[in-house]
CSV table of C-alpha atoms in Angstrom, one decimal:
chain,number,residue,atom,x,y,z
A,1,MET,CA,11.1,-11.2,-3.9
A,2,HIS,CA,14.1,-8.5,-2.4
A,3,ILE,CA,14.5,-6.4,1.1
A,4,LYS,CA,17.4,-4.7,0.3
A,5,LYS,CA,18.4,-1.8,3.4
A,6,ALA,CA,18.9,1.3,0.7
A,7,ASN,CA,21.8,3.3,1.8
A,8,LEU,CA,22.5,6.7,-0.6
A,9,SER,CA,24.0,5.4,-3.9
A,10,ASP,CA,20.7,4.1,-3.4
A,11,LEU,CA,18.7,7.2,-4.4
A,12,PRO,CA,18.5,6.9,-7.9
A,13,ILE,CA,16.5,4.2,-7.2
A,14,LEU,CA,14.5,4.9,-4.4
A,15,LEU,CA,13.1,9.3,-6.1
A,16,PRO,CA,11.2,8.1,-7.8
A,17,LEU,CA,9.2,5.5,-5.4
A,18,ALA,CA,9.0,8.5,-3.8
A,19,PHE,CA,7.3,10.7,-6.3
A,20,LEU,CA,4.9,8.1,-6.5
A,21,LEU,CA,3.7,8.2,-3.2
A,22,PHE,CA,4.4,12.6,-2.1
A,23,GLY,CA,4.1,13.5,-5.4
A,24,GLY,CA,5.6,17.7,-5.2
A,25,ASP,CA,9.2,19.0,-5.4
A,26,LYS,CA,11.5,16.4,-7.2
A,27,ASN,CA,14.2,18.7,-6.0
A,28,THR,CA,13.4,19.0,-2.2
A,29,LEU,CA,11.9,15.4,-1.7
A,30,GLU,CA,15.4,14.5,-3.4
A,31,GLN,CA,17.0,16.6,-1.0
A,32,GLU,CA,15.0,15.5,2.0
A,33,LEU,CA,15.8,11.3,1.0
A,34,LYS,CA,19.7,12.3,1.2
A,35,LYS,CA,19.6,13.8,4.7
A,36,LEU,CA,17.4,10.8,6.1
A,37,LEU,CA,19.3,7.3,4.2
A,38,CYS,CA,22.3,9.7,6.3
A,39,SER,CA,20.7,9.7,9.9
A,40,LYS,CA,21.3,6.6,11.8
A,41,ASN,CA,17.6,6.9,13.2
A,42,HIS,CA,16.1,6.9,10.1
A,43,ILE,CA,15.9,3.3,8.0
A,44,PHE,CA,14.1,2.6,4.5
A,45,PHE,CA,14.5,-0.4,2.5
A,46,LEU,CA,13.6,-1.2,-1.1
A,47,LEU,CA,12.0,-4.2,-1.7
A,48,TYR,CA,12.4,-6.2,-6.1
A,49,VAL,CA,10.6,-8.6,-7.5
A,50,GLU,CA,12.8,-10.0,-10.7
A,51,ASN,CA,14.7,-7.7,-10.4
A,52,LYS,CA,12.7,-4.2,-10.1
A,53,GLU,CA,11.6,-1.9,-7.2
A,54,ILE,CA,8.9,-2.7,-7.2
A,55,ALA,CA,8.1,-1.3,-3.3
A,56,PHE,CA,9.8,1.2,-0.1
A,57,VAL,CA,9.0,1.9,3.5
A,58,SER,CA,10.2,4.4,5.7
A,59,ALA,CA,11.0,3.8,9.6
A,60,SER,CA,12.3,6.0,12.4
A,61,LEU,CA,13.2,6.1,15.9
A,62,ARG,CA,11.8,8.6,17.8
A,63,PHE,CA,12.4,9.9,21.0
A,64,ASP,CA,10.0,12.2,21.9
A,65,TYR,CA,6.5,11.5,23.4
A,66,VAL,CA,4.9,9.4,20.7
A,67,GLU,CA,0.7,8.7,21.6
A,68,GLY,CA,-0.7,5.6,23.8
A,69,SER,CA,3.7,4.6,23.7
A,70,LYS,CA,4.5,3.9,27.6
A,71,THR,CA,9.1,3.3,26.3
A,72,SER,CA,11.9,5.4,24.2
A,73,PRO,CA,12.2,5.3,21.8
A,74,VAL,CA,9.6,4.0,19.5
A,75,GLY,CA,10.2,2.7,15.9
A,76,TYR,CA,7.6,5.0,13.2
A,77,LEU,CA,6.8,3.7,10.2
A,78,GLU,CA,6.7,6.7,8.2
A,79,ALA,CA,5.9,6.0,5.1
A,80,ILE,CA,5.0,2.3,2.9
A,81,PHE,CA,4.4,2.4,-0.7
A,82,VAL,CA,3.8,-0.2,-3.6
A,83,LYS,CA,3.3,0.2,-6.9
A,84,GLU,CA,-0.5,-0.9,-7.4
A,85,GLU,CA,0.1,-3.5,-9.6
A,86,PHE,CA,2.2,-5.3,-6.9
A,87,ARG,CA,-0.3,-5.0,-4.4
A,88,ARG,CA,-2.1,-7.1,-1.7
A,89,LYS,CA,0.2,-9.5,-1.8
A,90,SER,CA,2.0,-8.9,1.1
A,91,TYR,CA,5.2,-7.1,-0.1
A,92,ALA,CA,3.9,-4.5,2.4
A,93,SER,CA,3.9,-6.7,5.1
A,94,SER,CA,7.0,-7.9,5.1
A,95,LEU,CA,8.4,-4.6,5.0
A,96,LEU,CA,6.7,-3.8,8.4
A,97,LYS,CA,8.6,-6.6,9.2
A,98,ALA,CA,11.7,-5.5,8.6
A,99,CYS,CA,11.3,-2.3,9.7
A,100,GLN,CA,10.1,-3.8,13.0
A,101,LEU,CA,13.5,-5.9,13.1
A,102,TRP,CA,15.4,-2.8,12.7
A,103,ALA,CA,13.6,-1.6,15.5
A,104,LEU,CA,13.9,-4.1,17.4
A,105,GLU,CA,17.7,-3.9,16.9
A,106,GLN,CA,17.8,-0.5,18.2
A,107,GLY,CA,16.6,-0.9,21.5
A,108,ALA,CA,13.0,-0.3,21.3
A,109,LEU,CA,10.1,-1.7,22.3
A,110,GLU,CA,7.1,-0.8,20.8
A,111,PHE,CA,6.2,0.1,17.2
A,112,ALA,CA,3.8,2.8,16.1
A,113,SER,CA,2.4,4.3,13.4
A,114,ASP,CA,-0.6,7.0,12.0
A,115,CYS,CA,-2.8,8.0,9.0
A,116,GLU,CA,-5.4,10.0,8.4
A,117,SER,CA,-8.7,9.4,9.6
A,118,LYS,CA,-10.0,9.4,5.7
A,119,ASN,CA,-7.4,6.7,4.8
A,120,LEU,CA,-9.6,3.5,5.2
A,121,ASP,CA,-7.6,1.4,3.6
A,122,SER,CA,-4.8,2.9,5.5
A,123,ILE,CA,-6.9,1.8,8.7
A,124,LYS,CA,-7.8,-1.7,7.4
A,125,PHE,CA,-3.9,-2.6,6.4
A,126,HIS,CA,-2.7,-0.8,9.9
A,127,GLN,CA,-5.1,-3.5,11.5
A,128,ALA,CA,-4.4,-6.4,10.0
A,129,MET,CA,-0.7,-5.6,10.4
A,130,GLY,CA,-2.1,-5.8,14.4
A,131,PHE,CA,-1.1,-2.6,15.2
A,132,ASN,CA,-3.7,-0.9,17.3
A,133,ILE,CA,-6.0,1.7,17.9
A,134,THR,CA,-4.7,4.9,20.2
A,135,ASN,CA,-6.3,7.7,20.0
A,136,HIS,CA,-8.5,9.6,17.3
A,137,LEU,CA,-7.1,13.3,17.0
A,138,VAL,CA,-7.5,16.5,15.6
A,139,CYS,CA,-5.5,19.1,13.9
A,140,PHE,CA,-6.4,22.9,14.1
A,141,ILE,CA,-4.5,26.2,13.0
A,142,LYS,CA,-4.5,29.7,13.0
A,143,LYS,CA,-3.8,32.9,11.0
A,144,LEU,CA,-2.3,34.9,13.4
A,145,LYS,CA,-2.9,38.9,12.4
A,146,ILE,CA,-0.3,41.2,13.2
């Protein structure tokens, strides 16, 4: 296993992995990844097994209020993905540790994340990684009539 900090030249490796997680329009995703790869407050790590890319993680520094936090900036787990056939081998844990170390090096004293309340696998992962639930949030939206 090898973990590498991704840079712009790694976009051809990162894009297919991110597409497996997010789907959608590949061109839009590529542009978003380019922007994030160039940001000083965002990081990607790629994980390789036997020279094959099998996972990635995305983290950021958030300076606005993060639910449950008491400090700023806060390291934030934005996305984590491991190809299905490589799951349950602690690769996600290794990627998360790389992000947490990066956040500490950037001056963050806390690390946060979120997931949808229906995503039980993600909730179990977060709890197994030592995260505590800080709040249950219901989001609303409505269309405005002109």
